[in-house]
Structures are given as C-alpha cells and as structure tokens.
Tab-separated table of C-alpha atoms and ligand atoms in Angstrom:
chain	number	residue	atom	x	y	z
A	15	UNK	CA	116.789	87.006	84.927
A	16	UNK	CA	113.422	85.981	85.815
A	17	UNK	CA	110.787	88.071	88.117
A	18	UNK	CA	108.267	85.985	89.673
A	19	UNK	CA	105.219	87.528	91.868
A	20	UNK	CA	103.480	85.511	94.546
A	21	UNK	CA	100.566	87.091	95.828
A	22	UNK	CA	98.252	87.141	99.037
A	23	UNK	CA	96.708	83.693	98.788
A	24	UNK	CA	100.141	81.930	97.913
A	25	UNK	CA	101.357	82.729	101.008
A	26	UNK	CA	98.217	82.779	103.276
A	27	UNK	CA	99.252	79.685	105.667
A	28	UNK	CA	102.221	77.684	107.020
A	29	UNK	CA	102.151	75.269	103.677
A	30	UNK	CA	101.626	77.630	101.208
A	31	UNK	CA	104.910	79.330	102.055
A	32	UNK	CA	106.957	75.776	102.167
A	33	UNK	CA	105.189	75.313	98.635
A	34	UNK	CA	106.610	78.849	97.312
A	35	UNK	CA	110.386	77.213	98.719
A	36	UNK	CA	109.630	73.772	96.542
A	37	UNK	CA	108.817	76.000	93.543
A	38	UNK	CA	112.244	77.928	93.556
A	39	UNK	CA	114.157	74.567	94.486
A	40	UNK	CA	112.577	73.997	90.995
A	41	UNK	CA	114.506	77.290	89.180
A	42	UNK	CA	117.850	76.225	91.219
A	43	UNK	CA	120.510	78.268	89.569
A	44	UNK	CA	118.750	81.276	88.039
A	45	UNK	CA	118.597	84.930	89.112
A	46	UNK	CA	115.487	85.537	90.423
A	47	UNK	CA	113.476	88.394	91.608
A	48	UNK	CA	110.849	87.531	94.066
A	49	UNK	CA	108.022	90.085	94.501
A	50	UNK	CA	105.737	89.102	97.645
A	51	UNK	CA	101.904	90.542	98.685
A	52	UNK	CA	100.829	90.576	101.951
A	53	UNK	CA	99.698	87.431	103.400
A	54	UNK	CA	96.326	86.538	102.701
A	55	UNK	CA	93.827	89.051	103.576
A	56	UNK	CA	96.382	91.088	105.560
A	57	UNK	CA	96.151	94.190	103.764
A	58	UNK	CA	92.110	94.225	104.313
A	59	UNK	CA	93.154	93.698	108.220
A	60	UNK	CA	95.448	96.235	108.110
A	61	UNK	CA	92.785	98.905	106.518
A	62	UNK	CA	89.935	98.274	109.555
A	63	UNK	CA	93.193	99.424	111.488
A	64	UNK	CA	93.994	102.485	109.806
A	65	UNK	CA	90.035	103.362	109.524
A	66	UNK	CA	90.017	102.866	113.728
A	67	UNK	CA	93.016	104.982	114.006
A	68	UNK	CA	91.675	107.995	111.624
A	69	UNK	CA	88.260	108.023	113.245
A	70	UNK	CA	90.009	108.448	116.372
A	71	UNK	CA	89.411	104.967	117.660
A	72	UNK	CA	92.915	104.578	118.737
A	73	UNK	CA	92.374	101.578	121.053
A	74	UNK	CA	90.281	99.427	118.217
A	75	UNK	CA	92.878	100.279	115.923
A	76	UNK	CA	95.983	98.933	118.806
A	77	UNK	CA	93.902	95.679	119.076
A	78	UNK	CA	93.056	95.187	115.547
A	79	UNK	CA	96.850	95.532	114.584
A	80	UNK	CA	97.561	93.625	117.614
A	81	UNK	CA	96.111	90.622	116.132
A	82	UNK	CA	97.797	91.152	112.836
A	83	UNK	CA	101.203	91.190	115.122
A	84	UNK	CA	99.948	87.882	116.392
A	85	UNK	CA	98.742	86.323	113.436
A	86	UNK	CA	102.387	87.153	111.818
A	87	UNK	CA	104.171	85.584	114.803
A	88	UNK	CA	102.135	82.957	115.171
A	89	UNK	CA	103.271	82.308	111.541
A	90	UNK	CA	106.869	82.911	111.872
A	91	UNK	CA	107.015	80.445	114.947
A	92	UNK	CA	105.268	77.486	112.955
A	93	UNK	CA	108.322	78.001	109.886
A	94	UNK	CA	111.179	78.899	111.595
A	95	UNK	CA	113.809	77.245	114.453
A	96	UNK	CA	117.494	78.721	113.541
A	97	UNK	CA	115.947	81.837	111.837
A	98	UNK	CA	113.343	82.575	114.502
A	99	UNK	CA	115.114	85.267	116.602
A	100	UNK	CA	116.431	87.240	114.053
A	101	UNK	CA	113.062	87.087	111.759
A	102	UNK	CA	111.449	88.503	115.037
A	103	UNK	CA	114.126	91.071	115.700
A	104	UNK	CA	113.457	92.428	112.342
A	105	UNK	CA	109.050	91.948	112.892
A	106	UNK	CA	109.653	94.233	115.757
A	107	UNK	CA	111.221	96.933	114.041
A	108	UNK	CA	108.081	97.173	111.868
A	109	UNK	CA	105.294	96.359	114.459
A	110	UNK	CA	107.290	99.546	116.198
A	111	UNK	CA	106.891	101.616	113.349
A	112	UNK	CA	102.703	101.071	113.074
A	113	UNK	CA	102.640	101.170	116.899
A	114	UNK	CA	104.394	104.487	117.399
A	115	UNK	CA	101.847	106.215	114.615
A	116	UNK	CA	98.742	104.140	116.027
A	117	UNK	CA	99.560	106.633	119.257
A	118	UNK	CA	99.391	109.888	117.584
A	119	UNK	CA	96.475	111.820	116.728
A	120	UNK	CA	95.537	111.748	113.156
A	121	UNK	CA	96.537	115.484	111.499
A	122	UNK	CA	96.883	114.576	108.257
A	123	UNK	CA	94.598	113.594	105.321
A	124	UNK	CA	93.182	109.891	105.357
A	125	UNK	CA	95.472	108.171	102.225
A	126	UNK	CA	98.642	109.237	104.132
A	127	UNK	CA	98.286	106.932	107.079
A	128	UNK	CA	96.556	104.568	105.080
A	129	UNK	CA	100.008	103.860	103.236
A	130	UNK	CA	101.965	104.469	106.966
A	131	UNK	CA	100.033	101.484	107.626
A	132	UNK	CA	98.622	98.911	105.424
A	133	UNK	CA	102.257	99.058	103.689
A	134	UNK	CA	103.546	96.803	106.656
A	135	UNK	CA	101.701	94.031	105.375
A	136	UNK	CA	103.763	93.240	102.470
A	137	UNK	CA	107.280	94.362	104.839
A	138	UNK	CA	106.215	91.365	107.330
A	139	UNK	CA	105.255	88.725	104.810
A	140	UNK	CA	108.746	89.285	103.134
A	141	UNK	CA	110.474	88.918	106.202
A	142	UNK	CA	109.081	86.081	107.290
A	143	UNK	CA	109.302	84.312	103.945
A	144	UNK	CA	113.066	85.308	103.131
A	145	UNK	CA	113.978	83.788	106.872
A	146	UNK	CA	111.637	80.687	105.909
A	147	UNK	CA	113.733	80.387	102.662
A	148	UNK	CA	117.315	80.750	104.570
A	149	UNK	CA	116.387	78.551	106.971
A	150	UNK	CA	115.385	75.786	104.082
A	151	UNK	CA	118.938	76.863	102.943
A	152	UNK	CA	117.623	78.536	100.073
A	153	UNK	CA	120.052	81.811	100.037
A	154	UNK	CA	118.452	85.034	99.422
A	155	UNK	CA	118.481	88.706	100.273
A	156	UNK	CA	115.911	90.620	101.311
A	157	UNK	CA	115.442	94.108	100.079
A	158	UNK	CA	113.324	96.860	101.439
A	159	UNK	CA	111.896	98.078	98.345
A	160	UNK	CA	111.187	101.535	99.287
A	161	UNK	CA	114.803	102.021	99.099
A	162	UNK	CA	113.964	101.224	95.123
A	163	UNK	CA	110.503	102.194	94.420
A	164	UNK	CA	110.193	105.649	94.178
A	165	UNK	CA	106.835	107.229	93.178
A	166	UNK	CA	105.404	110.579	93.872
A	167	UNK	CA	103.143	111.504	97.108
A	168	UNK	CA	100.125	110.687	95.847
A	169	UNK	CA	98.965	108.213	98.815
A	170	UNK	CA	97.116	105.189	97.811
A	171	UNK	CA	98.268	105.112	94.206
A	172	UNK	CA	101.582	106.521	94.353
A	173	UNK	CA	102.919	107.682	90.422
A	174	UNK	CA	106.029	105.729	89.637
A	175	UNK	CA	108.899	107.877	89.296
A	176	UNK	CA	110.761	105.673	86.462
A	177	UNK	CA	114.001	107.843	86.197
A	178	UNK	CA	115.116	106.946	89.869
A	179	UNK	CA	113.774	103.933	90.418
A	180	UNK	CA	115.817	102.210	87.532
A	181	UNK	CA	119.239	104.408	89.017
A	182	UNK	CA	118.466	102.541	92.179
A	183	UNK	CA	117.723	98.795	90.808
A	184	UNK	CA	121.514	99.746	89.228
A	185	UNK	CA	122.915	100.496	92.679
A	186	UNK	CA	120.746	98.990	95.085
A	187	UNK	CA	119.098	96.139	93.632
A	188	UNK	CA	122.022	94.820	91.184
A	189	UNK	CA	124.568	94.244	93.328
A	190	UNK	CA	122.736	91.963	95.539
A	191	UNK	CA	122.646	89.456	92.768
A	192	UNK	CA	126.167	89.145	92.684
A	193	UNK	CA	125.883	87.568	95.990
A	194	UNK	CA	123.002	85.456	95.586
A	195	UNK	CA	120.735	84.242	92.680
A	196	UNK	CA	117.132	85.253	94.841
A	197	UNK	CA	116.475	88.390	95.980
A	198	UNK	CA	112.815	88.946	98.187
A	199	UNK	CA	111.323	92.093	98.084
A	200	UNK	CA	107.786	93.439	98.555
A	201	UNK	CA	105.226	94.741	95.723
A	202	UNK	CA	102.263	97.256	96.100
A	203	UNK	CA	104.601	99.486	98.837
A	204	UNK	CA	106.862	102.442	97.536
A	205	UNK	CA	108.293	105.296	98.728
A	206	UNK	CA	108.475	109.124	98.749
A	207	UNK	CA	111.516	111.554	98.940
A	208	UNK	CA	110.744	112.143	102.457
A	209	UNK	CA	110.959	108.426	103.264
A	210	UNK	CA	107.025	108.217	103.682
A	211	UNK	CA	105.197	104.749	102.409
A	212	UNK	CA	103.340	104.930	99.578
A	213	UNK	CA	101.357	102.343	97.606
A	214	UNK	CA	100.429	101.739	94.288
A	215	UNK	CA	96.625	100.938	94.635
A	216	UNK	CA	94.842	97.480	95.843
A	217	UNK	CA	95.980	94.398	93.894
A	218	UNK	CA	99.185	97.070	93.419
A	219	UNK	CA	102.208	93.644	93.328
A	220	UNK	CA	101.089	92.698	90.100
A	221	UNK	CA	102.631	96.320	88.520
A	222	UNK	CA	105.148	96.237	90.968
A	223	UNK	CA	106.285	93.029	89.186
A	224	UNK	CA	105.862	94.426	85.575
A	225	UNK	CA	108.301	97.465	86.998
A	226	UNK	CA	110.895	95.471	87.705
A	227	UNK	CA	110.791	93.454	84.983
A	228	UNK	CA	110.347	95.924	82.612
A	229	UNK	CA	113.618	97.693	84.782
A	230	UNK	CA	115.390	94.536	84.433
A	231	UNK	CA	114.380	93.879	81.112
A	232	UNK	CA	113.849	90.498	82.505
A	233	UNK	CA	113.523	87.164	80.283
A	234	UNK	CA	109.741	86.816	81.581
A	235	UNK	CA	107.316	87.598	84.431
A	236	UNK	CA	105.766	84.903	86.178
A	237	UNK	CA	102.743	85.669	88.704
A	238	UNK	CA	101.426	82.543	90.691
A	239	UNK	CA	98.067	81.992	91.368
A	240	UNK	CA	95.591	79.622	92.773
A	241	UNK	CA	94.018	78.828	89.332
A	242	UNK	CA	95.372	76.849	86.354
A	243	UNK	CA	95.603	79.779	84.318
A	244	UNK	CA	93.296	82.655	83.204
A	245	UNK	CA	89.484	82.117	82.442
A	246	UNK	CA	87.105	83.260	80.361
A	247	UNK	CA	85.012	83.612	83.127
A	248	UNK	CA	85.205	83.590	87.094
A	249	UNK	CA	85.094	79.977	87.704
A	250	UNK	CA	83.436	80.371	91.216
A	251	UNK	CA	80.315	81.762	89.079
A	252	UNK	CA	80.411	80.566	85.961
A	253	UNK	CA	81.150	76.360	86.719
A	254	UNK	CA	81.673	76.013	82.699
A	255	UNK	CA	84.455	78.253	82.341
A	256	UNK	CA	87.063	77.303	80.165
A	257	UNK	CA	91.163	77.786	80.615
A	258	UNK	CA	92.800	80.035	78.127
A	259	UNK	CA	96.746	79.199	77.385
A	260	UNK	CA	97.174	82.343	75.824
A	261	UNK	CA	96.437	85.618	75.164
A	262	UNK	CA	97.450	89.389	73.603
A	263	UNK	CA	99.133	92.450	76.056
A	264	UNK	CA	95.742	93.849	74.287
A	265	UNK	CA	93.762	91.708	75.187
A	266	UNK	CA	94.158	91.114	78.835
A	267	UNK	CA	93.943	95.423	78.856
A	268	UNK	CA	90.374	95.105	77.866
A	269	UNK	CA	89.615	92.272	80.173
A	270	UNK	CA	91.045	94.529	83.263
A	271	UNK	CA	89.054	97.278	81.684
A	272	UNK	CA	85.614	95.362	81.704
A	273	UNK	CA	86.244	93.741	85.066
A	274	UNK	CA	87.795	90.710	84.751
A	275	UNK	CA	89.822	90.215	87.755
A	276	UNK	CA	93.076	88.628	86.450
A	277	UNK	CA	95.410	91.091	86.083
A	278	UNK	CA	96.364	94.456	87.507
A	279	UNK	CA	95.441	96.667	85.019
A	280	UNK	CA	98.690	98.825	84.854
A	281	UNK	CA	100.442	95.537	84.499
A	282	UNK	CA	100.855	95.372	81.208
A	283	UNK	CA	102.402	98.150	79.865
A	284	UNK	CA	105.661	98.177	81.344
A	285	UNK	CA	105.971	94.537	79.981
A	286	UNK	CA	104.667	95.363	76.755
A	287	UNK	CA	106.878	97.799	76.245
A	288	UNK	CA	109.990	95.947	76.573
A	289	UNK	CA	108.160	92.732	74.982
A	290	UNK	CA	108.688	90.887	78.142
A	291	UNK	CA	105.907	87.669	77.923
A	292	UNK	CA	103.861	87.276	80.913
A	293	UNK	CA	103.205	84.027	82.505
A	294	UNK	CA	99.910	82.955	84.768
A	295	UNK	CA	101.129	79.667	86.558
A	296	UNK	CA	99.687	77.937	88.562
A	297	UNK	CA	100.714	77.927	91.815
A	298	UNK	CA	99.850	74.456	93.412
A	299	UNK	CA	100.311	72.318	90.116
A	300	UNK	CA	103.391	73.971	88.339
A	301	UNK	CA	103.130	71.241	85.699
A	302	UNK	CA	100.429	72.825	84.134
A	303	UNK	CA	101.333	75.071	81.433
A	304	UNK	CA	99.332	78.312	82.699
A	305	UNK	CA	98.800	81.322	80.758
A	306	UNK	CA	101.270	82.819	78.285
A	307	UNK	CA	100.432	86.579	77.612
A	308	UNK	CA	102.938	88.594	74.830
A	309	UNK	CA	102.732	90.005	72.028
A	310	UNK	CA	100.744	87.684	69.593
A	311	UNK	CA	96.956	88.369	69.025
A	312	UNK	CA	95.119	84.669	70.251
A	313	UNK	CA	93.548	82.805	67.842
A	314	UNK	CA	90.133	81.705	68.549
A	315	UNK	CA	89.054	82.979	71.944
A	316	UNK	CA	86.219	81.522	73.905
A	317	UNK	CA	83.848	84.238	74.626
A	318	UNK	CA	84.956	86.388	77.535
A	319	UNK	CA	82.609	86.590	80.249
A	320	UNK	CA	82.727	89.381	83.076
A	321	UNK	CA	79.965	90.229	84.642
A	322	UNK	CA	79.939	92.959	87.657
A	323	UNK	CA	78.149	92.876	90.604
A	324	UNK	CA	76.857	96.299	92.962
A	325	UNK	CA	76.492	98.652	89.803
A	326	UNK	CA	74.238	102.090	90.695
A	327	UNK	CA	72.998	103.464	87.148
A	328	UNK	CA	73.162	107.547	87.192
A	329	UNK	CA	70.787	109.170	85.063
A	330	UNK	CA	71.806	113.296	84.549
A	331	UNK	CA	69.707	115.336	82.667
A	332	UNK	CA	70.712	119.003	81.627
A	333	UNK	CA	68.812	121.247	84.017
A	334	UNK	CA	69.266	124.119	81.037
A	335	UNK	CA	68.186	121.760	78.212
A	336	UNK	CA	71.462	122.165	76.800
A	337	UNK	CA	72.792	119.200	74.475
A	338	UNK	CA	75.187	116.637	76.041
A	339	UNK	CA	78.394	118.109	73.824
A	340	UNK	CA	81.615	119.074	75.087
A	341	UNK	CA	80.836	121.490	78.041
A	342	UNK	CA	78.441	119.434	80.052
A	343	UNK	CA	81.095	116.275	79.414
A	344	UNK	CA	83.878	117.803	80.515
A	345	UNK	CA	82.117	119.314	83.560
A	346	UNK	CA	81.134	115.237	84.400
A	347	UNK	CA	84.870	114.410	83.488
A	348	UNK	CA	85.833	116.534	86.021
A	349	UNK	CA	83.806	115.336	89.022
A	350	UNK	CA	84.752	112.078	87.941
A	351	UNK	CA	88.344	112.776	88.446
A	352	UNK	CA	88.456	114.590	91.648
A	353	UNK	CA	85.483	112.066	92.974
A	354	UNK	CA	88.259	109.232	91.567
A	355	UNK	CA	85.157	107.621	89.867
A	356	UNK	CA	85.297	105.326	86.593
A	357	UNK	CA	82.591	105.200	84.586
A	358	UNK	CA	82.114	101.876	83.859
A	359	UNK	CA	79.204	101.759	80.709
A	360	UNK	CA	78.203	105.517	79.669
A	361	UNK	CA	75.099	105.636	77.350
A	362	UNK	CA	74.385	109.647	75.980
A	363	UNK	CA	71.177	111.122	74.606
A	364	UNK	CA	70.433	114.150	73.422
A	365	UNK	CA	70.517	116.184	76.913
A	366	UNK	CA	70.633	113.042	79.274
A	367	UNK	CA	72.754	110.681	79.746
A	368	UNK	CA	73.481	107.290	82.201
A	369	UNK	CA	76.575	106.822	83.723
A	370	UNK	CA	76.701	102.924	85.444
A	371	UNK	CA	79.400	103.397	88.061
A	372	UNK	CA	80.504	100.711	91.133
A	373	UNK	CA	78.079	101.397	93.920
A	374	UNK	CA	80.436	103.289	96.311
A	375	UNK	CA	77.715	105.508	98.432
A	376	UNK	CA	79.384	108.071	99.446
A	377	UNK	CA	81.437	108.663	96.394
A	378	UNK	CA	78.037	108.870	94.517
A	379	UNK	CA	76.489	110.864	96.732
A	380	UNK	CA	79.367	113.122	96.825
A	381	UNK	CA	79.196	112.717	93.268
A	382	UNK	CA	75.215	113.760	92.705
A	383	UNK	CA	75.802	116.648	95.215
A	384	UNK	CA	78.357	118.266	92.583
A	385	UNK	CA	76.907	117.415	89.615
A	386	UNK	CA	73.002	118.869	90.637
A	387	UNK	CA	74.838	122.081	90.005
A	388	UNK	CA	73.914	121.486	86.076
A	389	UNK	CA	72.137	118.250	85.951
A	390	UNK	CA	69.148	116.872	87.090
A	391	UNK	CA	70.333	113.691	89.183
A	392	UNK	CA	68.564	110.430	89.683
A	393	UNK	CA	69.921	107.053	90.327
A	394	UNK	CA	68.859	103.480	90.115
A	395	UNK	CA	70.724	101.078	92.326
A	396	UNK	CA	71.059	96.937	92.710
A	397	UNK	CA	72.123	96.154	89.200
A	398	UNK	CA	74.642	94.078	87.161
A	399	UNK	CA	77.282	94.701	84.677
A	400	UNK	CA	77.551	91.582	82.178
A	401	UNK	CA	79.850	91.811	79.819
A	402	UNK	CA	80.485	89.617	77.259
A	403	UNK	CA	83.936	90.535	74.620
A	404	UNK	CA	83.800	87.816	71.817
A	405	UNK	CA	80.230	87.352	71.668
A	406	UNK	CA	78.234	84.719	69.693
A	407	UNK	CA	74.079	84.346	69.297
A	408	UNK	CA	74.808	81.336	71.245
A	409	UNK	CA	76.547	83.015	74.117
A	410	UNK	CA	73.911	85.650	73.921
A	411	UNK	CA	70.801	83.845	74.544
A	412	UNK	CA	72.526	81.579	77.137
A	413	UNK	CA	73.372	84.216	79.623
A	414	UNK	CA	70.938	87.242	78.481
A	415	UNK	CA	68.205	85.638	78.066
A	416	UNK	CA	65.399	85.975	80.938
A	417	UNK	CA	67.606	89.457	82.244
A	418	UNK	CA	65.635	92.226	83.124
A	419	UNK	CA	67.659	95.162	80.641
A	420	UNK	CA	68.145	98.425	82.484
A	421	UNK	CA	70.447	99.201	79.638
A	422	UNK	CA	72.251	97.677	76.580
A	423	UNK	CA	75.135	98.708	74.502
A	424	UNK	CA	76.826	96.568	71.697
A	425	UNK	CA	80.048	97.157	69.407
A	426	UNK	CA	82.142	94.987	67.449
A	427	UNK	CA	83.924	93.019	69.633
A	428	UNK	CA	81.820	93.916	73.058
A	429	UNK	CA	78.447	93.288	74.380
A	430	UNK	CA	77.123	95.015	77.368
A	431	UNK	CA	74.182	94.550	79.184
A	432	UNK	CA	72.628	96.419	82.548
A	433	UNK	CA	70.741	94.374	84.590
A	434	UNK	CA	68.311	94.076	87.958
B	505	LIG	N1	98.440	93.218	99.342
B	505	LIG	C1	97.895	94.165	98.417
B	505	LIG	C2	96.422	93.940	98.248
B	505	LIG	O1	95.886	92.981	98.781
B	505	LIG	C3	98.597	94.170	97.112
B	505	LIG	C4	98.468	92.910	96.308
B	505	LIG	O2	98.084	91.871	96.827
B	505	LIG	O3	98.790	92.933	95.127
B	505	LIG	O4	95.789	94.720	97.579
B	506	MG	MG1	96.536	90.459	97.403
C-alpha cells in the first residue's frame, strides 16, 4: 500500500489534474491512497468568504463563494463529458451545504464556521478529480473523509483522535480496496462527533497523509510537488539553491521548526513512528528521483538556509525588577498559548528579554496588552529571521555580511540572525 498526497498547486488547472491521472497510470496495479488539497488557492478564497460571512457581510461572502462555485464548475466542465452530471449532482450537495450557513447569522465563535466553510475546498477538488479519473477509466472510490478522520472540536486545528480514526480506516476505509486499487479522499478536513468540519491547520494534507500512512502502516508516503525535491533554500530567493536527495525524520523537524516551508511540521511523526520513508517527488518530471526522508541521519548537508520575512522583535522588561526565572516565563508561556503565538528566536537577560514573533498585529497587540500587566512592553517591527542550520565561515560572510543585526544567537548546529 502506497499513500500519495497531491496538494493545491498539483491540481490548480485543467492539465495539472490530467497530469495527476498519467502519474497513477504509472503505479497501475497497486493499492493506493490518494490524499487531495484544495485546488490551488481555494482554501485562501474560501477564508475572504467565511471572514464576509462572520463580519456580517452576508452578501460579499454569497458572491465571493459564488465565484468559487463557478471557478469549480467551470473546471469540472473542461474534464468531464460521461461523468459531468453526476460530478455536478454531487458539487451541489456541497455548494448547498456553504450556501444554507452563508444565510444564517453568525452565533458562534469565528474557527467554527471557518472549518463549516473553507473545508469544502478540499470536498470539491476530490470530487471533481475522482470523476476526472473514472471518466479516464481509472477506477476509484471516493471517500468522504470525515466519515474517517475524527479529531476533537478544536476548530482550525482539530486534535486527531487516533483510537477511532484507525477503527474506521478498518471498517470504512479497508473495504473499499477490495473493490478497487485507488481510493480519493481529502486531507486538511476532519470531523467531530457531532458531524461538524474540522481542520487540521493551513498546509493541514501533508499530516493528513502521514495519518493514514502511519494507520495503514503503508510501504511509503509520497507528496508531489512543483519542485524537484527539497532545497536548502527557497529557490524563488535564493537562485543558488541546491537539491537535497535525502534527509533525517530529524532533520526535516528542525527545518519546519526554523521556517523552511517543505513540510508540514506534524508530518513527521506519525511516519517516524512506524518507520514509514517519506518521498518529495516531483510532480511534473517523475523521473527525477526527489527527496527520500527516513530514518538515516544525511551525510554531508549543504548549509540550510531559511530566512523569514515580517518578524516584530518584543522587548519585555520586568516592571518589578524581578529576574527573568521561572515565574515571569511561565506567565509569557501562558499568553503565548492562549494568544496561539510561537516564539520564533527568544534571547533572555537578566530582567529583559526579546521575543521575535511573526508580525500578526493584532495577536501582538493583544499580546502586549496582557503582558504590560508585569512587563514593560516595547516592540521593534520590519525585520528578518535568517537562519542558517549547518553553517560554515563561508556561508556566514556570504549572506550576513552587510546585515544590519537587531539580534544574534548561535549554537552548534544553528545560526540565527535578526535583521532590518
Ligand atoms: N488546502 C489547505 C491549505 O491550503 C490544506 C493543504 O493544502 O494542505 O492550507
Ligand atoms: Mg495547499
């Protein structure tokens, strides 16, 4: 059994979802689990609506989902002949769903109808794909994966609950591969008890993948993508970066940790777990060899470069004098939590201490209102994050070099540098 994941840009246009149909021609034979995003930038489409419909903007919201409706048909009409009626039979169930809740007055708290809504995105790009597929005669079933995925009701990043989603891939999700090799079914989306969407967090199908595979116990993951492999660096800033065929479970944590956008960070443990090897492919030149990511430390890693735009630096000084120890720590910890802020670089002195954190504005100011309860509160916005894991003098001076430093911190294997 293999579990393959195409995401958002795989399937963005007419071609790109023929191309996923020549890549399974290519695994004829073998069971397959197909995990689909949301088409293109659907699900950032599909949040404008559900920020329209909260703020009580009900008719934006109706004509910003009406697009979406249109943009999905338009799709389904340019891939499908035989398959088009039913495909739109099925569209029209979900449209219907959104529609229905679009026409209500908002009661409840914002993350709730965010997951009513934006989880239709990856319910419509499955449909239309597993039609697509049938009507190429490749068989397949289509599963609703919130008859599988079961997490808790924690909207917008949903806790998995493990124990009943692996009783359901037995009864639900098992049998359906006794009557066909490829089964479709959506990532990021989940469900409560009580029937209601949930999802697992942006960029969510990537750990929807690992869960299934992990579940399965799957021969290997394979997530598509629209570069050769993974980088050390983000190729559309850094020209020079360099392909990487593999890599550690450990090391591709650290890399999600820093910022480097490969991989959804919760990814990996599932797969690690079960020592299931993950594989980065490329999507439009499946010759390549991609990315292989398992157990085995790499040898000789190219310096990883990450570096993280719209940083705000906090600076929090003890308004009692009082050193930064435990108390004042876990008072930040805790803002930090309920605020759903991550630290990402924390530098302490001896009663002050920077915090460099994404520049959300309204989490931060939410943030600074809280925390002036004990700390003095100042911030310093329009910086960089670079961080460089693997570092060499070499590296150093190339990309340092000429910086303006707001701050600098440096262990064995990381360099990180603050920046205007
Ligand atoms: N469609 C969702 C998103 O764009 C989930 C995903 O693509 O993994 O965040
Ligand atoms: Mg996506």
């Amino acid at each position: 059994m293999r579990v393959f994941k195409f995401g958002g840009a795989s399937v963005q246009d007419v071609d790109h979802v023929k191309h996923v149909g020549k890549i399974l021609e290519q695994y004829k034979g073998e069971k397959n689990l197909i995990i689909i995003s949301a088409i293109g930038k659907t699900t950032n489409a599909l949040e404008t609506v559900a920020e329209a419909f909260f703020a009580g903007r009900k008719e934006d919201a109706l004509r910003l989902f009406g697009d979406i409706r249109k943009q999905h048909l338009t799709l389904a009409k340019y891939l499908l002949v035989l398959e088009f009626n039913p495909c739109i039979a099925q569209l029209a169930d979900f449209f219907t769903e959104v529609e229905w809740l679009l026409h209500d007055k908002p009661v409840r708290e914002f993350s709730y109808y965010y997951d009513q809504i934006v989880s239709v995105g990856e319910l419509m790009s499955t449909c239309i794909i597993s039609y697509y597929l049938k009507e190429y005669k490749i068989n397949n079933e289509w599963l609703d994966v919130r008859d599988v995925l079961r997490t808790d009701n924690h909207f917008q990043e949903g806790v998995v609950d493990w124990d009943f989603t692996q009783k359901a891939v037995q009864s639900q999700l098992l049998p359906l591969f006794e009557k066909t090799d490829i089964v479709i079914t959506q990532g990021f989306i989940g469900s409560t008890d009580q029937c209601e969407n949930t999802t697992l967090g942006r960029e969510g199908s990537d750990f929807s993948a690992a869960i299934f595979a992990s579940i399965l116990e799957a021969d290997n993951l394979t997530i598509w993508k629209d570069v050769e492999g993974i980088m050390n660096a983000d190729p559309r800033r850094f020209p020079e970066a360099v392909y990487i065929p593999q890599l550690s479970y450990q090391e591709v944590i650290e890399m999600a940790y820093y910022g480097a956008q490969v991989i959804h960070p919760k990814t990996i443990k599932p797969l690690q777990n079960k020592n299931i090897p993950l594989h980065v492919k490329c999507f439009l030149d499946t010759g390549l060899p991609g990315t292989l990511i398992n157990q085995h430390p790499a040898k000789d890693l190219p310096p990883i470069l990450i570096d993280k735009q719209h940083q705000a630096l906090i600076h929090l000084r003890t308004l009692d004098f009082s050193f930064i120890e435990e108390k004042p720590m876990s008072r930040l910890y805790k803002i930090f939590r309920e605020l759903k802020i991550k630290p990402n670089l924390i530098q302490t002195g001896a009663i002050s201490l920077q915090v460099a954190v994404d520049d959300q504005t309204d989490k931060i100011e939410r943030f600074a209102i809280k925390a002036s309860e004990w700390f003095d509160v100042q911030l310093q916005k329009d910086l960089n994050l670079f961080t460089i894991r693997h570092y060499n003098e070499g590296v150093i001076s190339k990309y340092l070099l000429g910086k303006e430093q707001v701050l600098y911190q440096q262990n064995e294997s990381n360099l990180q540098v603050l920046y205007k």
